[in-house]
Coordinates of C-alpha atoms and ligand atoms in Angstrom, one line a residue:
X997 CA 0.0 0.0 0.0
X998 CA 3.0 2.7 0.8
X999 CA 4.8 3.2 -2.4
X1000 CA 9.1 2.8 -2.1
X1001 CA 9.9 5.8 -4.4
X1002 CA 13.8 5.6 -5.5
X1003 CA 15.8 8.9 -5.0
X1004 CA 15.8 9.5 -8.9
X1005 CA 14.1 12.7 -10.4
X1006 CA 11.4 10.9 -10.5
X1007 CA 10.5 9.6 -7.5
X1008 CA 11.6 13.1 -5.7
X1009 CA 9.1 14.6 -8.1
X1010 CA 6.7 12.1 -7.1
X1011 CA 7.1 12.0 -3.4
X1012 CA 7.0 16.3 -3.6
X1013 CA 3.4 16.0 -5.4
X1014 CA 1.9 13.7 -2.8
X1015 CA 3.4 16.2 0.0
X1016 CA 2.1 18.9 -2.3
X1017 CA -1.6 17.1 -1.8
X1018 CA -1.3 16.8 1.6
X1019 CA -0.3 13.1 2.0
X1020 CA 2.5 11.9 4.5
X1021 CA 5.8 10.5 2.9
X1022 CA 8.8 9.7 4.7
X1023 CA 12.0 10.8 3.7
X1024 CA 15.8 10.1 4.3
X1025 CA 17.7 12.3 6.6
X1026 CA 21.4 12.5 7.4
X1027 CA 20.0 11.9 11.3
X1028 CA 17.1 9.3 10.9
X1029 CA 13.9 9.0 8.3
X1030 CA 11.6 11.6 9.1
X1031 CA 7.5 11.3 8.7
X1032 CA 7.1 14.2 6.5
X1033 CA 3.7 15.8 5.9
X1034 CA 3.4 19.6 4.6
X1035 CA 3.7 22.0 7.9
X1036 CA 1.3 24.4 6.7
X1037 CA -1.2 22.2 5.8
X1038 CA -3.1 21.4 9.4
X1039 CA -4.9 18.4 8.0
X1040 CA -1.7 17.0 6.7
X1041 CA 0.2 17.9 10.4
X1042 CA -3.1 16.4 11.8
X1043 CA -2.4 13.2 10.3
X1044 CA 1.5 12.8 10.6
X1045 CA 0.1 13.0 15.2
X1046 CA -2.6 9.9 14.0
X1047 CA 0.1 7.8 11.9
X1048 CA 2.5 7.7 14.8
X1049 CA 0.1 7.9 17.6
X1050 CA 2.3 10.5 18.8
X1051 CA 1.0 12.9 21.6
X1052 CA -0.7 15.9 20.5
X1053 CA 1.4 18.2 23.0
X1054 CA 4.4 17.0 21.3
X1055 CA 5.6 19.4 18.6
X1056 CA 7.0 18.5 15.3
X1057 CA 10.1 20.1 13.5
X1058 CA 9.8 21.9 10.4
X1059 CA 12.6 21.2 7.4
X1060 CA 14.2 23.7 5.0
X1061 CA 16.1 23.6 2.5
X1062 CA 17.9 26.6 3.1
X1063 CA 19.3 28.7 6.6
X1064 CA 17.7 31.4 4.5
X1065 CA 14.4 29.4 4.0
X1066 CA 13.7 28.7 7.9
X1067 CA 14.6 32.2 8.9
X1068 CA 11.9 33.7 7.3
X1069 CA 9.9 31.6 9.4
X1070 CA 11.2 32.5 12.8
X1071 CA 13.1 35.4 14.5
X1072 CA 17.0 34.4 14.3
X1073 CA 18.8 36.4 16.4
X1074 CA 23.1 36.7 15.9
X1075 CA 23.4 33.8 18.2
X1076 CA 20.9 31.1 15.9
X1077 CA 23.1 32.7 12.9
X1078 CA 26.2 32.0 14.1
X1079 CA 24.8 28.3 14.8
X1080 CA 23.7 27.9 11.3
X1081 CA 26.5 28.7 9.5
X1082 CA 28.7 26.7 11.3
X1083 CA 26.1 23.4 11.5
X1084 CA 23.6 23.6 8.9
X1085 CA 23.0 21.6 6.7
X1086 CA 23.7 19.3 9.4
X1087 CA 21.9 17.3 12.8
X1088 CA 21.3 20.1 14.5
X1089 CA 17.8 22.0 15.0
X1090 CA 17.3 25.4 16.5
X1091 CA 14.0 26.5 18.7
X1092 CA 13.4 30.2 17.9
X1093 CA 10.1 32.4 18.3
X1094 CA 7.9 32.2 15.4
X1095 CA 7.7 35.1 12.8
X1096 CA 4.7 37.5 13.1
X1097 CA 3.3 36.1 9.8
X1098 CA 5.0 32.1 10.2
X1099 CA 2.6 30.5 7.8
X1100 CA 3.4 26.9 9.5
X1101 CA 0.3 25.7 11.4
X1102 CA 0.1 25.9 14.9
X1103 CA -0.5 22.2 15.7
X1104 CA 3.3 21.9 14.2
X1105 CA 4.8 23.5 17.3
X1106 CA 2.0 22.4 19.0
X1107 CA 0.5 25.6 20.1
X1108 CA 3.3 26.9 21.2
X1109 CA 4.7 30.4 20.3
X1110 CA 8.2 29.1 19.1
X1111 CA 9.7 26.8 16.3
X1112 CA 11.8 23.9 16.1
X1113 CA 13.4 24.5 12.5
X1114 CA 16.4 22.7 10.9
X1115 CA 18.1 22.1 7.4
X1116 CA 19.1 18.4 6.8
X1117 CA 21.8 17.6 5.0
X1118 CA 21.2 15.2 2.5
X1119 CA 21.2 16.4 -1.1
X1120 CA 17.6 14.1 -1.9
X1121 CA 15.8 16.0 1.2
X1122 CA 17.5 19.0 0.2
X1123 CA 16.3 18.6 -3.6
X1124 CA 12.6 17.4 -2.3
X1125 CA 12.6 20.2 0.2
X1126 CA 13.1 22.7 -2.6
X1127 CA 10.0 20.7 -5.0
X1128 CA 7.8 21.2 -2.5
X1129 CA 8.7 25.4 -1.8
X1130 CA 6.9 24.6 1.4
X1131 CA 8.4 23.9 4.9
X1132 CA 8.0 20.0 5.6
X1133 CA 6.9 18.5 9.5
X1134 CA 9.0 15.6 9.8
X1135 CA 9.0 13.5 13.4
X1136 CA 10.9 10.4 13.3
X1137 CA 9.4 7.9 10.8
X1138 CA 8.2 5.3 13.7
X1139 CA 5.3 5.0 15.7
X1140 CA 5.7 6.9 18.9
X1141 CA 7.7 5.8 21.4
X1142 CA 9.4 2.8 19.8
X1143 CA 13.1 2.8 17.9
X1144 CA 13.3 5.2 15.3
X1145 CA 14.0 4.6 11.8
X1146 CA 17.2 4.7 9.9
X1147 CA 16.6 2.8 6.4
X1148 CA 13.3 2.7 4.4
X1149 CA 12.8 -1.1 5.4
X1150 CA 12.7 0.5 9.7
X1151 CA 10.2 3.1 8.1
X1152 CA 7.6 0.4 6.4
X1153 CA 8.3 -2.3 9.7
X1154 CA 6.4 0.4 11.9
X1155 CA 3.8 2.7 9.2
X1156 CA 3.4 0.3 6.1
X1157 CA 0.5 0.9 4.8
X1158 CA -0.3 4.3 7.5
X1159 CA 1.6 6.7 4.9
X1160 CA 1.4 7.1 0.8
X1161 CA 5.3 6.7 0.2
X1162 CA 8.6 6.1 1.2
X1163 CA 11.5 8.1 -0.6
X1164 CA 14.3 5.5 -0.1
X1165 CA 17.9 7.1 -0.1
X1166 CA 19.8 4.6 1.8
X1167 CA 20.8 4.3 5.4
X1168 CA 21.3 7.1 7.4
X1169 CA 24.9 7.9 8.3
X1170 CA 24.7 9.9 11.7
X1171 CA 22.2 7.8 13.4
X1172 CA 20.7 9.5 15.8
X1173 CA 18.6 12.6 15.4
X1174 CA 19.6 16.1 15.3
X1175 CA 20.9 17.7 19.1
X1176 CA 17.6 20.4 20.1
X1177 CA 18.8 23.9 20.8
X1178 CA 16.5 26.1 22.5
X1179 CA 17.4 29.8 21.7
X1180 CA 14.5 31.1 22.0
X1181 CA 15.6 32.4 25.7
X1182 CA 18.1 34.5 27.1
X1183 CA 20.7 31.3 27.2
X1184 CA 21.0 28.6 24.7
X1185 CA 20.0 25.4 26.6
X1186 CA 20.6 22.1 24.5
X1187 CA 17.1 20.4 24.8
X1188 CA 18.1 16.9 23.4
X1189 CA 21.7 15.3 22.7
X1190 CA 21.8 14.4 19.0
X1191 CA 24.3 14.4 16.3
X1192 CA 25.8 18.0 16.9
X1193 CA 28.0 17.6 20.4
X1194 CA 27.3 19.7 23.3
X1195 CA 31.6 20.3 22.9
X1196 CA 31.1 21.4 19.5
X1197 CA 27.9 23.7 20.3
X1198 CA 30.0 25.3 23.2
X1199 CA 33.0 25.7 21.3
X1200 CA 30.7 28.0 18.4
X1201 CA 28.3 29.7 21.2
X1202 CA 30.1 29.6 24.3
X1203 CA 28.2 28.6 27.4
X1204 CA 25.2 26.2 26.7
X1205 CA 23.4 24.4 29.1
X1206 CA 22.3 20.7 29.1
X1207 CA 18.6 20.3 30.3
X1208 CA 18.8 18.0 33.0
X1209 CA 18.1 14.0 31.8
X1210 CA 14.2 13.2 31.6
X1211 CA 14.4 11.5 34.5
X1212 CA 15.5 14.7 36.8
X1213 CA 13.6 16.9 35.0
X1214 CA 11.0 18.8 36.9
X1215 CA 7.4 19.5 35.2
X1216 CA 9.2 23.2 34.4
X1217 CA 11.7 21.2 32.4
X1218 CA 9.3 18.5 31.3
X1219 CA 7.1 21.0 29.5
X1220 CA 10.1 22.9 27.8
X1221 CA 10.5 20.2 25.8
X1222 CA 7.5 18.1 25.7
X1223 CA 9.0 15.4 23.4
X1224 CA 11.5 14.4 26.5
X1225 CA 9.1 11.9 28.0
X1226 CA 11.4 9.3 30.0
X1227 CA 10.0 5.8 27.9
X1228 CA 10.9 5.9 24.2
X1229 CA 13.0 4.4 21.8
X1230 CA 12.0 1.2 23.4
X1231 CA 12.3 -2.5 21.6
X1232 CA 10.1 -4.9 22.6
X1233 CA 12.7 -6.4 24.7
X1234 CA 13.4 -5.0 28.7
X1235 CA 16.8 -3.0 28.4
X1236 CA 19.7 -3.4 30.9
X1237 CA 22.4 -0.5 31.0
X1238 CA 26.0 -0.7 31.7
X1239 CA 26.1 -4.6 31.6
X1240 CA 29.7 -5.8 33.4
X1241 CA 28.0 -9.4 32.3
X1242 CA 25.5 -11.2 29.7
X1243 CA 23.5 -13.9 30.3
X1244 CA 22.8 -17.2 28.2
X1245 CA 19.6 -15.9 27.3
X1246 CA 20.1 -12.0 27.0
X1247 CA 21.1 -10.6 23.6
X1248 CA 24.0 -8.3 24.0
X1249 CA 24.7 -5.0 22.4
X1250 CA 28.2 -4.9 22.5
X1251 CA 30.8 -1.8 22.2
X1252 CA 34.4 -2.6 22.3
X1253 CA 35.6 -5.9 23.3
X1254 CA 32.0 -8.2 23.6
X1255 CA 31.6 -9.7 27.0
X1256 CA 31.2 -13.4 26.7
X1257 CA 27.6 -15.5 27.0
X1258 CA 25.3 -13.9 25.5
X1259 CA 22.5 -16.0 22.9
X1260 CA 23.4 -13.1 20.6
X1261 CA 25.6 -10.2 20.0
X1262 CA 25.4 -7.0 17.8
X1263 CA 28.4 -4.9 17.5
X1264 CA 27.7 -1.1 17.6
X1265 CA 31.5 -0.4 17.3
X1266 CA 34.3 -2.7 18.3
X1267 CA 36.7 -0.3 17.7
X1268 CA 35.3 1.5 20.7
X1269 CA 34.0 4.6 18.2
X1270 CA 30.9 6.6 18.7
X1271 CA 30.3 8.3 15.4
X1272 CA 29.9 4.1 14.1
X1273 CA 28.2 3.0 17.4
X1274 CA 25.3 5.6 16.5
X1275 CA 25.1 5.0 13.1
X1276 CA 24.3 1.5 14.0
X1277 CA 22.6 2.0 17.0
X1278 CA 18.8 2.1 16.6
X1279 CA 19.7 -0.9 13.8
X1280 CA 21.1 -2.7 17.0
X1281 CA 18.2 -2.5 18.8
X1282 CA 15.6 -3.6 16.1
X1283 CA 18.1 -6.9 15.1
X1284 CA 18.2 -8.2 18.7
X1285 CA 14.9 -7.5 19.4
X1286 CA 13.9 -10.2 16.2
X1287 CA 15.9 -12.8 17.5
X1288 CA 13.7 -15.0 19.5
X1289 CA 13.2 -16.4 22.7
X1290 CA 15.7 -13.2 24.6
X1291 CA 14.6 -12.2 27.8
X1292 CA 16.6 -9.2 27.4
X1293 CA 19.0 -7.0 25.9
X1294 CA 22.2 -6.6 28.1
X1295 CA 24.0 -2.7 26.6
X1296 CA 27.9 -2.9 27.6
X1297 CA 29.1 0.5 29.2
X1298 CA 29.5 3.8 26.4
X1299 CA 31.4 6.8 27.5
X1300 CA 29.3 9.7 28.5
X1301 CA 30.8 12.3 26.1
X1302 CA 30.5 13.9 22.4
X1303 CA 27.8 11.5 20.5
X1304 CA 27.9 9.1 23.5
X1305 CA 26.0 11.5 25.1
X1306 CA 23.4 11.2 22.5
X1307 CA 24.0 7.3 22.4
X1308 CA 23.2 7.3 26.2
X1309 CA 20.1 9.4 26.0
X1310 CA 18.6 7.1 23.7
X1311 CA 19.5 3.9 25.6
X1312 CA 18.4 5.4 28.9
X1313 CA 15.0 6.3 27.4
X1314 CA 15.0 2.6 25.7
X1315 CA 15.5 0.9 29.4
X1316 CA 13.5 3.8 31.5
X1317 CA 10.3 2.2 33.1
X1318 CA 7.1 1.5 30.3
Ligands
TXA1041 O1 17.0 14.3 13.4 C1 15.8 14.7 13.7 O2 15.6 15.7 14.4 C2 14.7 13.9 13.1 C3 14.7 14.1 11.6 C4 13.6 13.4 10.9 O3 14.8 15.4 11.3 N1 13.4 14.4 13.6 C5 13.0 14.1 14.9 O4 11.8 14.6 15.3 O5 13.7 13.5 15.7 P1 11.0 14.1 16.6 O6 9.7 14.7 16.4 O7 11.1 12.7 16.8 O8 11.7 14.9 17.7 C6 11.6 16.3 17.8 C7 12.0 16.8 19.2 C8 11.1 16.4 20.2 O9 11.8 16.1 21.4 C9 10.2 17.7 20.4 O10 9.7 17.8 21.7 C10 11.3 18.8 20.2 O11 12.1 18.3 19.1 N2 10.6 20.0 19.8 C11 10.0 20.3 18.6 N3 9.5 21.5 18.6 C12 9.9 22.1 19.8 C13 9.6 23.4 20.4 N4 8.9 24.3 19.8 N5 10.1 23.6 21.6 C14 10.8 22.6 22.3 N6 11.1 21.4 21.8 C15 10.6 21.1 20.5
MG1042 MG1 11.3 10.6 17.5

C-alpha cells in the first residue's frame, strides 16, 4: 500500500506532489527517516500525530532547504546565525520564536509560540525540500515511542500501509537525530543530545546548558521540551544498561571488546568509536529485538561524552520504566 519511491528525479518529483496534496511521505535524513507531511497544511500535520500515535502536546520540526528558507519563518537572532553557518546543513535543530506572519500551522509546534526548525543535509531531502517550496513536519518515521528509523525497510516495519510513500535514499549515516537547541531564551539550553556535540555547540556559542536528563527533569523542564518523555526508543525487549556481564539468554549489544555468553551479539562499534556506534545503534536495537526467545537485551558501558552523550540518551529512554 505505501509506495518505495527511489531517490531519482522521478520519484523526488513524485514524493513532492503527494506532499504537495497533503499526504504523508517519509524521507531520508542524514539523522534518521523523518515522517514528513506539509507544515502548513493542518490536516496534513493532523495526520502525521494519528500515523505515529504520537502525543498531540508534542511538537514537530519543520525542514528547509535553506538557513535562509527557515529564517523567514522564525526570528534568528546573531546567536541562531552564528549556529547555522557553522552546523547547517547538518543534525542540528534550532528553537526560535515564530515570525509574526509564520505560515506553518500551529499544531506543528503544537500551540506553542516558538519553532523547532532545521536544514538536513542530505542532497535528496534538500532537492525534495526545494519541490515542494513549502516547509515539511518531519518527526521520526516510527510509531511513537518505539526505535526510530534509519533505512526505508525501519520506516515500512512500523507505518506500512499508515503513509502514501517512502522516498528510499539509503541508510542514514549519523544515526541518531539532530541535538535540540532552545534559543528562544536569554541562554542557549541544549534540549536533546543528537548528532551535533554539546563540545562542539560550546566551542561555536560559548556557554550552553544541558537540560537536565528526563528522568531529573522537573514539570518546568518536562514541559520545555514536551518530546523528552522518559519511555521511548524502546524495543520490545526490557533493556539493561551498563552490563559488566550477559546472560545465556540476553542478547547483548556490544561496544568494544564483547563480553562473553550472551544467545546473541550486535556490534555497535568494536573499535570503541561513537560516530559508528550511533550509526548502527537504533539498527542494534531492532536486530536483537527479532531474534527469538531473549529475555533481554544486556547494553555494555558507552562513554558519557561527544555522540555518546546522544547514544546514552537514547539507551536510557530505551530501558527507562514502560
Ligand atoms: O533528526 C531529527 O531531528 C529527526 C529528523 C527526521 O529530522 N526528527 C526528529 O523529530 O527527531 P522528533 O519529532 O522525533 O523529535 C523532535 C524533538 C522532540 O523532542 C520535540 O519535543 C522537540 O524536538 N521540539 C520540537 N519543537 C519544539 C519546540 N517548539 N520547543 C521545544 N522542543 C521542541
Ligand atoms: Mg522521535
Amino acid at each position: 500500500m505505501t509506495e518505495l519511491l527511489s531517490p531519482t528525479r522521478d520519484g523526488i518529483l513524485r514524493a513532492a506532489a503527494l506532499l504537495t496534496a497533503g499526504e504523508l511521505v517519509a524521507f531520508g535524513t542524514e539523522t534518521v527517516y523523518g515522517l514528513g507531511g506539509d507544515a502548513t497544511n493542518p490536516q496534513a500535520v493532523a495526520a502525521i500525530f494519528a500515523a505515529k500515535e504520537r502525543p498531540r502536546f508534542n511538537p514537530l520540526i519543520c525542514h528547509y532547504p535553506s538557513a535562509e528558507a527557515a529564517f523567514a519563518h522564525v526570528e534568528a537572532d546573531a546567536r541562531a546565525r552564528l549556529a547555522a553557518a557553522r552546523f547547517w546543513p547538518g543534525p542540528l535543530t534550532l528553537v526560535l520564536r515564530r515570525a509574526p506572519h509564520c505560515p506553518v500551522a500551529l499544531l506543528t509546534g503544537a500551540g506553542l509560540d516558538t519553532l523547532a526548525v532545521r536544514v538536513p543535509a542530505n542532497p535528496v531531502a534538500t532537492a525534495l525540500l526545494r519541490a515542494v517550496g513549502r516547509p515539511i513536519a518531519g518527526p521520526s518515521a516510527n510509531r511513537s515511542g518505539r526505535v526510530s528509523p534509519t533505512t526505508a525497510a525501519h520506516v515500512l516495519d512500523g507505518l506500512d500501509g499508515r503513509i502514501a510513500a517512502v522516498l528510499d535514499s539509503g541508510p542514514c549515516p549519523v544515526g541518531v537525530e539532530s541535538t535540540v537547541l532552545d534559543l528562544s531564551g536569554a541562554d542557549p539550553v541544549m534540549l536533546r543530545p543528537g548528532g551535533v556535540t554539546l563540545e562542539d555547540l560550546q566551542a561555536c556559542l560559548g556557554s550552553v546548558r544541558s537540560a537536565p536528563p528526563p528522568a531529573a527533569a522537573g514539570a518546568g523542564e518536562a514541559l520545555r521540551s514536551p518530546g523528552m518523555l522518559s519511555s521511548h526508543y524502546a524495543p520490545a525487549c526490557p533493556v539493561r544498561l551498563n552490563a559488566a556481564s550477559a546472560a545465556a539468554d540476553e542478547g547483548l549489544l556490544a561496544f568494544g571488546t564483547p563480553l562473553p555468553g550472551a544467545a546473541a551479539t550486535f556490534q555497535l562499534s568494536v573499535a570503541g568509536d561513537t560516530a559508528e556506534a550511533a550509526a548502527r545503534l537504533f539498527d542494534g536495537l531492532r536486530s536483537l529485538d527479532r531474534v527469538a526467545g531473549l529475555r533481554g537485551i544486556a547494553v555494555m558501558p558507552i562513554p558519557d561524552a561527544g555522540l555518546g552523550r546522544a547514544i546514552n540518551d537514547r539507551l536510557r529512554r530505551a530501558a527507562a520504566p514502560r
